[in-house]
Coordinates of C-alpha atoms and ligand atoms in Angstrom, one line a residue:
X16 CA 0.5 30.4 12.5
X17 CA -1.7 29.0 9.7
X18 CA -0.4 26.0 8.0
X19 CA -1.1 24.0 4.8
X20 CA -0.8 20.2 4.7
X21 CA 0.7 18.4 1.7
X22 CA -0.1 14.7 1.4
X23 CA 1.0 12.2 -1.2
X24 CA -0.1 8.5 -1.3
X25 CA 1.6 5.3 -2.4
X26 CA -1.4 3.0 -2.8
X27 CA -0.7 -0.8 -3.2
X28 CA -3.5 -3.0 -4.5
X29 CA -3.2 -6.6 -5.4
X30 CA -4.6 -7.6 -8.7
X31 CA -6.9 -10.3 -7.3
X32 CA -8.8 -11.0 -10.5
X33 CA -6.2 -13.1 -12.5
X34 CA -6.3 -16.9 -12.3
X35 CA -2.5 -17.2 -11.6
X36 CA 0.3 -15.1 -10.2
X37 CA 2.3 -12.5 -12.1
X38 CA 5.3 -14.6 -12.9
X39 CA 4.2 -18.2 -12.2
X40 CA 1.4 -20.6 -12.8
X41 CA 0.5 -20.9 -9.2
X42 CA -3.1 -20.0 -8.3
X43 CA -3.8 -16.4 -7.4
X44 CA -6.2 -17.2 -4.5
X45 CA -7.1 -16.0 -1.1
X46 CA -8.0 -18.1 2.0
X47 CA -6.4 -21.4 0.7
X48 CA -4.5 -23.5 3.2
X49 CA -1.0 -22.0 3.8
X50 CA 1.6 -22.8 1.3
X51 CA -0.6 -24.6 -1.2
X52 CA -0.8 -21.9 -4.0
X53 CA 2.9 -22.2 -4.8
X54 CA 5.2 -23.3 -7.6
X55 CA 9.0 -23.7 -7.3
X56 CA 9.6 -20.3 -9.0
X57 CA 7.7 -18.6 -6.0
X58 CA 10.1 -20.2 -3.7
X59 CA 13.1 -19.2 -5.8
X60 CA 14.3 -22.7 -6.4
X61 CA 17.5 -22.7 -8.5
X62 CA 17.0 -23.0 -12.2
X63 CA 13.4 -21.8 -12.2
X64 CA 12.4 -18.8 -14.4
X65 CA 9.6 -16.3 -14.2
X66 CA 7.0 -16.2 -17.0
X67 CA 5.0 -13.0 -17.3
X68 CA 1.2 -13.2 -16.9
X69 CA -0.5 -11.5 -19.9
X70 CA -3.8 -11.0 -18.0
X71 CA -2.0 -9.2 -15.2
X72 CA -0.2 -6.9 -17.7
X73 CA -3.6 -6.3 -19.3
X74 CA -5.2 -5.4 -16.1
X75 CA -2.3 -3.2 -15.1
X76 CA -2.5 -1.4 -18.4
X77 CA -6.3 -0.8 -17.9
X78 CA -5.5 0.8 -14.5
X79 CA -2.9 2.9 -16.2
X80 CA -5.4 4.0 -18.9
X81 CA -8.1 4.8 -16.2
X82 CA -5.6 7.1 -14.6
X83 CA -4.9 8.9 -17.9
X84 CA -1.3 7.8 -17.6
X85 CA 1.0 7.3 -20.7
X86 CA 1.9 3.8 -21.3
X87 CA 5.5 2.8 -22.2
X88 CA 6.6 1.6 -25.6
X89 CA 8.5 -1.2 -24.0
X90 CA 7.8 -3.1 -20.8
X91 CA 10.6 -3.9 -18.5
X92 CA 11.0 -5.2 -15.0
X93 CA 13.8 -4.6 -12.5
X94 CA 15.0 -6.2 -9.4
X95 CA 14.7 -4.5 -6.0
X96 CA 17.3 -6.2 -3.9
X97 CA 16.9 -6.7 -0.2
X98 CA 16.7 -9.6 2.1
X99 CA 13.7 -10.6 4.2
X100 CA 12.3 -14.0 5.0
X101 CA 9.1 -13.2 3.0
X102 CA 11.2 -12.7 -0.1
X103 CA 13.0 -15.9 -0.9
X104 CA 14.7 -14.7 -4.0
X105 CA 16.4 -11.9 -2.2
X106 CA 14.8 -9.4 -4.5
X107 CA 11.3 -8.2 -5.5
X108 CA 10.5 -7.9 -9.2
X109 CA 9.1 -4.5 -9.8
X110 CA 9.3 -1.4 -12.1
X111 CA 11.2 1.7 -11.0
X112 CA 10.7 4.8 -13.0
X113 CA 13.7 4.0 -15.2
X114 CA 13.2 2.9 -17.9
X115 CA 9.4 3.3 -17.6
X116 CA 6.6 1.8 -15.6
X117 CA 3.3 0.7 -16.8
X118 CA 1.9 4.1 -16.4
X119 CA 3.3 7.7 -15.9
X120 CA 2.0 11.3 -15.4
X121 CA -1.7 10.8 -15.2
X122 CA -4.5 12.3 -13.1
X123 CA -7.8 11.4 -11.5
X124 CA -10.8 13.5 -10.8
X125 CA -12.6 12.4 -7.6
X126 CA -15.4 13.7 -5.4
X127 CA -14.8 14.9 -1.8
X128 CA -17.8 16.2 0.0
X129 CA -19.7 16.9 -3.2
X130 CA -16.7 18.9 -4.6
X131 CA -14.6 17.7 -7.6
X132 CA -10.9 17.4 -6.9
X133 CA -8.1 16.5 -9.1
X134 CA -4.9 14.5 -8.0
X135 CA -1.9 14.2 -10.3
X136 CA -0.5 10.6 -10.6
X137 CA 3.2 10.4 -10.7
X138 CA 3.2 6.7 -11.8
X139 CA 1.6 3.3 -11.5
X140 CA 3.7 0.2 -11.6
X141 CA 3.3 -3.6 -11.7
X142 CA 5.2 -5.7 -9.3
X143 CA 5.0 -9.0 -7.3
X144 CA 3.6 -9.2 -3.7
X145 CA 5.8 -10.7 -1.0
X146 CA 4.9 -13.8 1.2
X147 CA 3.1 -13.1 4.4
X148 CA 4.5 -13.7 7.8
X149 CA 2.7 -14.4 11.0
X150 CA 4.5 -13.9 14.3
X151 CA 3.8 -16.0 17.3
X152 CA 5.4 -15.9 20.8
X153 CA 8.3 -18.3 20.0
X154 CA 8.0 -18.9 16.3
X155 CA 7.2 -17.0 13.1
X156 CA 5.4 -18.7 10.3
X157 CA 5.7 -17.8 6.5
X158 CA 2.9 -18.4 4.0
X159 CA 4.1 -18.2 0.4
X160 CA 0.7 -18.2 -1.1
X161 CA 0.9 -14.5 -1.4
X162 CA 4.4 -14.5 -2.9
X163 CA 4.1 -13.5 -6.6
X164 CA 0.6 -12.3 -6.4
X165 CA 0.4 -9.3 -9.0
X166 CA 0.4 -6.0 -7.2
X167 CA -0.1 -2.5 -8.4
X168 CA 1.7 0.4 -6.8
X169 CA 0.2 3.9 -7.5
X170 CA 2.2 6.9 -6.6
X171 CA 0.4 10.3 -6.4
X172 CA 1.9 13.8 -6.3
X173 CA 1.5 15.5 -2.9
X174 CA -1.9 17.1 -4.0
X175 CA -4.0 16.2 -1.1
X176 CA -4.7 18.9 1.5
X177 CA -6.5 16.9 4.2
X178 CA -7.2 13.4 5.3
X179 CA -10.7 13.5 3.9
X180 CA -9.3 14.2 0.5
X181 CA -6.8 11.3 0.6
X182 CA -9.4 8.9 1.9
X183 CA -12.0 10.0 -0.8
X184 CA -9.4 9.3 -3.4
X185 CA -8.7 5.9 -2.1
X186 CA -12.4 5.2 -2.0
X187 CA -12.6 6.2 -5.7
X188 CA -9.7 4.1 -6.6
X189 CA -11.1 1.0 -4.8
X190 CA -14.3 1.4 -6.6
X191 CA -12.5 1.8 -10.0
X192 CA -10.4 -1.3 -9.4
X193 CA -13.7 -3.2 -8.6
X194 CA -15.6 -1.8 -11.5
X195 CA -12.8 -2.7 -14.0
X196 CA -12.7 -6.2 -12.6
X197 CA -9.0 -5.7 -11.7
X198 CA -9.3 -6.4 -8.0
X199 CA -11.8 -7.0 -5.3
X200 CA -9.8 -4.3 -3.5
X201 CA -10.8 -5.6 -0.2
X202 CA -8.7 -4.2 2.7
X203 CA -10.0 -6.9 5.0
X204 CA -8.3 -9.4 2.8
X205 CA -5.1 -7.3 2.9
X206 CA -5.3 -6.4 -0.8
X207 CA -4.9 -2.7 -0.2
X208 CA -2.0 -1.1 1.7
X209 CA -0.9 2.4 1.7
X210 CA 2.2 4.5 2.6
X211 CA 1.2 8.0 3.5
X212 CA 3.6 11.0 3.0
X213 CA 2.8 14.1 5.1
X214 CA 4.5 17.5 5.4
X215 CA 3.3 20.9 6.5
X216 CA 4.2 24.4 5.3
X217 CA 3.3 28.0 6.1
X218 CA -0.1 28.7 4.5
X219 CA 1.1 32.0 3.1
X220 CA 3.9 30.4 0.9
X221 CA 3.3 29.2 -2.7
X222 CA 2.8 25.5 -2.7
X223 CA 3.5 25.2 -6.5
X224 CA 7.2 25.8 -5.7
X225 CA 8.6 22.5 -4.2
X226 CA 11.4 24.5 -2.4
X227 CA 8.6 25.8 -0.1
X228 CA 7.5 22.3 1.0
X229 CA 8.2 21.0 4.4
X230 CA 10.2 17.9 5.1
X231 CA 8.0 14.9 4.5
X232 CA 7.5 12.1 6.8
X233 CA 6.5 8.7 5.2
X234 CA 4.1 6.5 7.2
X235 CA 4.5 3.0 6.1
X236 CA 2.0 0.1 5.7
X237 CA -1.3 1.6 6.8
X238 CA -3.8 -1.1 6.0
X239 CA -7.2 0.5 6.3
X240 CA -8.7 3.8 5.1
X241 CA -9.6 4.6 8.7
X242 CA -5.9 4.1 9.5
X243 CA -5.0 6.5 6.7
X244 CA -7.3 9.2 8.0
X245 CA -6.0 8.8 11.6
X246 CA -2.3 8.5 10.7
X247 CA -2.6 11.7 8.6
X248 CA -4.4 13.6 11.3
X249 CA -1.9 12.4 13.9
X250 CA 1.0 13.5 11.8
X251 CA -0.5 16.9 11.1
X252 CA -0.8 17.5 14.8
X253 CA 2.6 16.2 15.6
X254 CA 4.3 18.1 12.9
X255 CA 2.6 21.4 13.9
X256 CA 3.9 20.9 17.5
X257 CA 7.4 20.4 16.1
X258 CA 7.1 23.5 14.0
X259 CA 5.9 25.5 17.0
X260 CA 8.8 24.4 19.1
X261 CA 11.2 25.1 16.4
X262 CA 12.5 21.6 15.5
X263 CA 10.5 20.8 12.4
X264 CA 12.7 22.7 9.9
X265 CA 15.9 20.9 11.0
X266 CA 14.3 17.5 10.9
X267 CA 15.6 14.9 8.5
X268 CA 13.2 13.2 6.0
X269 CA 12.0 10.1 8.1
X270 CA 10.1 6.9 7.8
X271 CA 7.6 6.0 10.5
X272 CA 5.1 3.3 10.9
X273 CA 1.5 3.5 11.9
X274 CA 0.6 1.8 15.2
X275 CA -3.1 0.9 15.1
X276 CA -3.3 0.2 18.8
X277 CA -1.8 3.3 20.2
X278 CA -3.2 5.5 17.3
X279 CA 0.3 6.9 16.9
X280 CA 3.2 6.9 14.3
X281 CA 6.4 5.4 15.5
X282 CA 9.9 6.3 14.3
X283 CA 11.6 3.7 12.1
X284 CA 14.5 5.3 10.2
X285 CA 15.9 8.5 8.7
X286 CA 16.5 9.1 5.0
X287 CA 20.2 8.7 5.6
X288 CA 19.7 5.1 6.7
X289 CA 17.7 4.5 3.5
X290 CA 18.2 1.1 2.1
X291 CA 20.2 0.9 -1.2
X292 CA 18.1 -1.4 -3.3
X293 CA 20.6 -1.7 -6.2
X294 CA 18.0 -1.8 -8.8
X295 CA 18.8 -3.4 -12.2
X296 CA 16.8 -4.8 -15.1
X297 CA 15.9 -8.4 -14.5
X298 CA 17.8 -10.3 -17.1
X299 CA 15.3 -13.3 -17.0
X300 CA 12.3 -11.2 -18.2
X301 CA 12.5 -10.2 -21.8
X302 CA 11.8 -6.6 -22.7
X303 CA 8.4 -6.5 -24.3
X304 CA 7.1 -4.3 -27.0
X305 CA 3.5 -3.3 -26.2
X306 CA 1.4 -3.5 -29.5
X307 CA -0.6 -0.3 -30.0
X308 CA -3.5 -2.4 -31.4
X309 CA -3.6 -4.4 -28.2
X310 CA -3.5 -1.2 -26.1
X311 CA -6.5 0.1 -28.1
X312 CA -8.4 -3.1 -27.5
X313 CA -7.9 -2.8 -23.7
X314 CA -8.9 0.9 -23.9
X315 CA -12.2 -0.1 -25.4
X316 CA -12.9 -2.6 -22.6
X317 CA -12.7 -0.1 -19.8
X318 CA -16.2 -0.1 -18.4
X319 CA -18.1 3.0 -17.4
X320 CA -16.9 3.8 -13.9
X321 CA -18.9 4.8 -10.9
X322 CA -18.3 8.5 -11.2
X323 CA -19.7 8.6 -14.8
X324 CA -22.6 6.4 -13.9
X325 CA -23.6 8.6 -11.1
X326 CA -23.5 11.6 -13.2
X327 CA -25.7 9.9 -15.7
X328 CA -28.2 8.8 -13.1
X329 CA -28.5 12.3 -11.8
X330 CA -28.5 14.2 -15.1
X331 CA -30.5 11.9 -17.3
X332 CA -32.6 10.0 -14.9
X333 CA -33.1 12.8 -12.4
X334 CA -32.1 10.8 -9.4
X335 CA -30.9 12.6 -6.2
X336 CA -27.2 12.7 -5.4
X337 CA -27.9 10.4 -2.4
X338 CA -29.8 7.7 -4.4
X339 CA -27.3 7.9 -7.2
X340 CA -24.5 7.4 -4.7
X341 CA -26.1 4.4 -3.3
X342 CA -26.7 2.8 -6.7
X343 CA -23.1 3.1 -7.8
X344 CA -21.5 2.0 -4.5
X345 CA -21.0 -1.4 -6.0
X346 CA -20.8 -2.3 -9.5
X347 CA -23.3 -5.3 -9.1
X348 CA -25.9 -3.0 -7.7
X349 CA -25.5 -0.5 -10.6
X350 CA -25.8 -3.4 -13.0
X351 CA -28.8 -4.8 -11.4
X352 CA -30.4 -1.3 -11.6
X353 CA -29.5 -0.8 -15.2
X354 CA -30.8 -4.2 -16.1
X355 CA -34.1 -3.5 -14.4
X356 CA -34.4 -0.3 -16.5
X357 CA -33.6 -2.1 -19.6
X358 CA -37.0 -4.0 -19.3
X359 CA -38.8 -0.8 -19.6
X360 CA -39.3 0.3 -16.0
X361 CA -38.8 3.9 -15.4
X362 CA -35.4 4.8 -13.8
X363 CA -37.2 6.5 -10.9
X364 CA -39.4 3.7 -9.9
X365 CA -36.6 1.2 -10.3
X366 CA -34.5 3.4 -8.1
X367 CA -37.2 3.7 -5.4
X368 CA -37.7 -0.1 -5.2
X369 CA -34.1 -0.9 -5.3
X370 CA -32.9 1.6 -2.7
X371 CA -35.8 1.1 -0.4
X372 CA -36.4 -2.6 -0.3
X373 CA -33.7 -4.5 -2.1
X374 CA -30.8 -2.6 -0.5
X375 CA -32.5 -2.6 2.9
X376 CA -32.8 -6.3 2.6
X377 CA -29.2 -7.1 1.5
X378 CA -27.8 -4.7 4.2
X379 CA -30.0 -6.3 6.9
X380 CA -28.8 -9.7 6.1
X381 CA -25.3 -8.8 4.9
X382 CA -25.8 -10.2 1.5
X383 CA -24.5 -9.2 -2.0
X384 CA -27.1 -8.2 -4.5
X385 CA -26.0 -11.2 -6.6
X386 CA -26.9 -13.5 -3.7
X387 CA -30.6 -12.7 -3.7
X388 CA -33.4 -14.7 -5.4
X389 CA -35.1 -11.7 -7.0
X390 CA -33.6 -10.9 -10.4
X391 CA -33.9 -7.6 -12.1
X392 CA -36.3 -9.1 -14.5
X393 CA -38.6 -10.3 -11.6
X394 CA -38.5 -6.9 -10.0
X395 CA -39.3 -5.3 -13.4
X396 CA -42.2 -7.6 -13.8
X397 CA -43.6 -6.8 -10.4
X398 CA -43.2 -3.0 -10.9
X399 CA -45.0 -3.3 -14.2
X400 CA -48.0 -5.2 -12.6
X401 CA -48.2 -2.5 -10.0
X402 CA -48.1 0.3 -12.6
X403 CA -50.8 -1.3 -14.5
X404 CA -53.0 -0.9 -11.4
X405 CA -53.5 -4.7 -11.0
X406 CA -52.1 -4.6 -7.5
X407 CA -51.7 -1.8 -4.9
X408 CA -48.2 -0.6 -3.9
X409 CA -48.8 -2.0 -0.5
X410 CA -49.5 -5.4 -2.0
X411 CA -46.5 -5.1 -4.3
X412 CA -44.2 -4.4 -1.3
X413 CA -45.6 -7.4 0.5
X414 CA -45.0 -9.6 -2.5
X415 CA -41.5 -8.4 -2.9
X416 CA -40.7 -9.1 0.8
X417 CA -42.2 -12.6 0.4
X418 CA -40.4 -13.3 -2.7
X419 CA -37.0 -12.3 -1.0
X420 CA -37.9 -14.4 2.0
X421 CA -39.4 -17.5 0.3
X422 CA -37.3 -17.6 -3.0
X423 CA -40.4 -17.5 -5.0
X424 CA -41.1 -15.5 -8.1
X425 CA -43.3 -12.4 -7.4
X426 CA -45.6 -13.1 -10.2
X427 CA -46.1 -16.6 -9.0
X428 CA -46.9 -15.3 -5.4
X429 CA -49.5 -13.0 -7.0
X430 CA -51.1 -15.7 -8.9
X431 CA -51.1 -18.4 -6.1
X432 CA -52.4 -16.0 -3.5
X433 CA -54.9 -14.4 -5.8
X434 CA -53.7 -11.0 -5.0
X435 CA -55.3 -8.2 -6.9
X436 CA -56.4 -4.7 -6.1
X437 CA -60.0 -3.8 -5.7
X438 CA -60.5 -1.7 -8.7
X439 CA -64.2 -2.5 -9.1
X440 CA -66.4 0.5 -8.8
X441 CA -69.2 -1.2 -6.9
X442 CA -67.1 -2.8 -4.4
X443 CA -65.2 0.4 -3.6
X444 CA -68.3 2.5 -3.6
X445 CA -69.9 0.1 -1.1
X446 CA -66.9 0.4 1.3
X447 CA -66.8 4.2 0.8
X448 CA -70.5 4.3 1.9
X449 CA -69.8 2.2 5.0
X450 CA -67.0 4.6 5.9
X451 CA -69.4 7.6 5.6
X452 CA -71.9 5.8 7.9
X453 CA -69.2 5.4 10.4
X454 CA -68.0 8.9 10.1
X455 CA -71.2 10.9 10.1
X456 CA -69.5 14.2 11.0
X457 CA -67.1 14.0 8.0
X458 CA -69.1 15.9 5.6
X459 CA -69.8 18.8 8.0
X460 CA -66.0 19.0 8.8
X461 CA -65.1 19.1 5.2
X462 CA -67.6 21.8 4.4
X463 CA -66.2 23.8 7.3
X464 CA -62.8 23.7 5.7
X465 CA -61.1 20.7 7.1
X466 CA -60.1 19.3 3.8
X467 CA -57.5 16.9 5.1
X468 CA -60.4 14.8 6.1
X469 CA -60.1 13.3 2.6
X470 CA -56.8 11.6 3.5
X471 CA -58.3 10.3 6.7
X472 CA -61.3 8.8 4.8
X473 CA -59.1 7.2 2.2
X474 CA -57.0 5.7 5.0
X475 CA -60.2 4.2 6.4
X476 CA -61.1 2.6 3.1
X477 CA -57.6 1.2 2.8
X478 CA -57.8 -0.1 6.3
X479 CA -61.1 -1.9 5.7
X480 CA -59.7 -3.5 2.6
X481 CA -56.4 -4.3 4.1
X482 CA -54.7 -2.2 1.5
X483 CA -56.4 -3.8 -1.4
X484 CA -58.5 -0.9 -2.7
X485 CA -57.2 1.2 -5.5
X486 CA -56.4 4.4 -3.5
X487 CA -57.0 6.8 -6.5
X488 CA -60.5 5.4 -7.0
X489 CA -61.3 5.5 -3.3
X490 CA -60.2 9.2 -3.3
X491 CA -62.4 9.9 -6.2
X492 CA -65.5 8.4 -4.7
X493 CA -64.9 10.0 -1.4
X494 CA -64.5 13.5 -2.9
X495 CA -67.8 13.0 -5.0
X496 CA -69.6 12.0 -1.8
X497 CA -68.3 15.0 0.1
X498 CA -69.2 17.4 -2.6
X499 CA -72.7 16.1 -2.8
Ligands
ADP15 P1 11.1 9.2 -2.1 O1 12.2 9.6 -2.9 O2 11.3 9.4 -0.7 O3 10.4 7.9 -2.5 P2 9.2 10.5 -3.8 O4 9.5 11.8 -4.4 O5 9.3 9.2 -4.7 O6 10.0 10.3 -2.5 O7 7.7 10.6 -3.3 C1 7.1 9.6 -2.6 C2 5.8 10.1 -2.2 O8 5.9 11.2 -1.3 C3 4.9 10.6 -3.3 O9 3.6 10.1 -3.0 C4 5.0 12.0 -3.2 O10 3.8 12.7 -3.6 C5 5.1 12.3 -1.6 N1 5.8 13.5 -1.3 C6 6.9 14.0 -1.8 N2 7.3 15.1 -1.2 C7 6.3 15.4 -0.2 C8 6.1 16.4 0.7 N3 7.0 17.5 0.9 N4 5.0 16.3 1.4 C9 4.2 15.3 1.4 N5 4.3 14.3 0.4 C10 5.4 14.4 -0.4
MG16 MG1 9.5 6.7 -4.0

């Protein structure tokens, strides 16, 4: 039988770009010594009260707007009650859908294998992260640095039909969070965590009717995009097997966890054992009216995101899909590129130089583009010197490599080393003559139709001048000589 797969994601992403936590003045930081970024309120000391961080709300609202969600009139927070050592208060401050989270009913257009797809967003809400626990053989250690870090949870409708679509969506969101300066969105730092919901149904049935949907399995806490892909594919296979042996349809809705090591999902609990979180509005956090003027200001601050930049690079600048994709992969690279163009360099040349040499260099040495010595202005200067014909492209490349290696401005290198292109008629003509003396049969071959001899002869001139001759002039003299 043919099956359709329905996948819905719950994507958690820490808002890493605020100075402090969401309800306390403790630092929002990563990699600090354990239990140093903490205030009494993060430890739930009696008598302490949460104070909402305006910057975190602003970033959460921006995320809500980027997803075309509706924002609530009033902001409320609720307590989700459960006990776990990483949650000293005995509850997590979050937003359930009642009364209204920071964003509802949106959508996102994303690209998957060069095709545009749309996923509906059920909601996005702002909550606090829990502490982190490390388990050793005889002890477990708790680090409260993470307790209270602002966290966004985004819930999609089950609109993905394959692991590839789900991962493409996650990659788009990661990029959007980075572009909007909401989060570094780094899975290696544990900033992104996903719950993956998977079900299958007969392909012939109408998927717009939820009654036809299969029973979903929720896979908790998948911490990498590769994990999301593998967990989905594993579940699809497992569920098809259940369907074929006739047990799928009687299965209870269940929660499983992804086991990275074995590459399998492992049963945790059935829906009937679901925890009752006893949600209620947190009485310590006032209900806040969101000022429409403030919302408008935030909306105006949303930067142009990767997807739109890419469209512009392809449509207005004529770049290939491949190059445009590389240039928007990181916001800093895209900004570097755009700044370079702003000095008057053509978008195509700037693209060629950045994608070939600059990106090659940063990938090779695992750098960020903001780490390198060569600024967009320096690159633009170099490209302009080249385009004036003062230096050859081979020379320009060498200068750029040296500049990256020696932390020295390209124009300085050109000046100090006295680099210039041989663009002087007599000098070039002299060398062209030498080349003809050394290749006496060239003229004959040319006359008998072997026209690619021209390229060979230009190559000889370039070789003799160690790349310093102006190739266009060399070509012209060679052709004149051959026609003589
Ligand atoms: P729950 O009440 O179990 O939390 P929700 O309706 O809130 O379930 O949905 C949680 C997630 O599960 C959402 O991302 C949603 O898209 C997804 N989901 C719901 N039903 C299905 C299904 N039949 N197959 C796959 N995903 C589903
Ligand atoms: Mg839910």
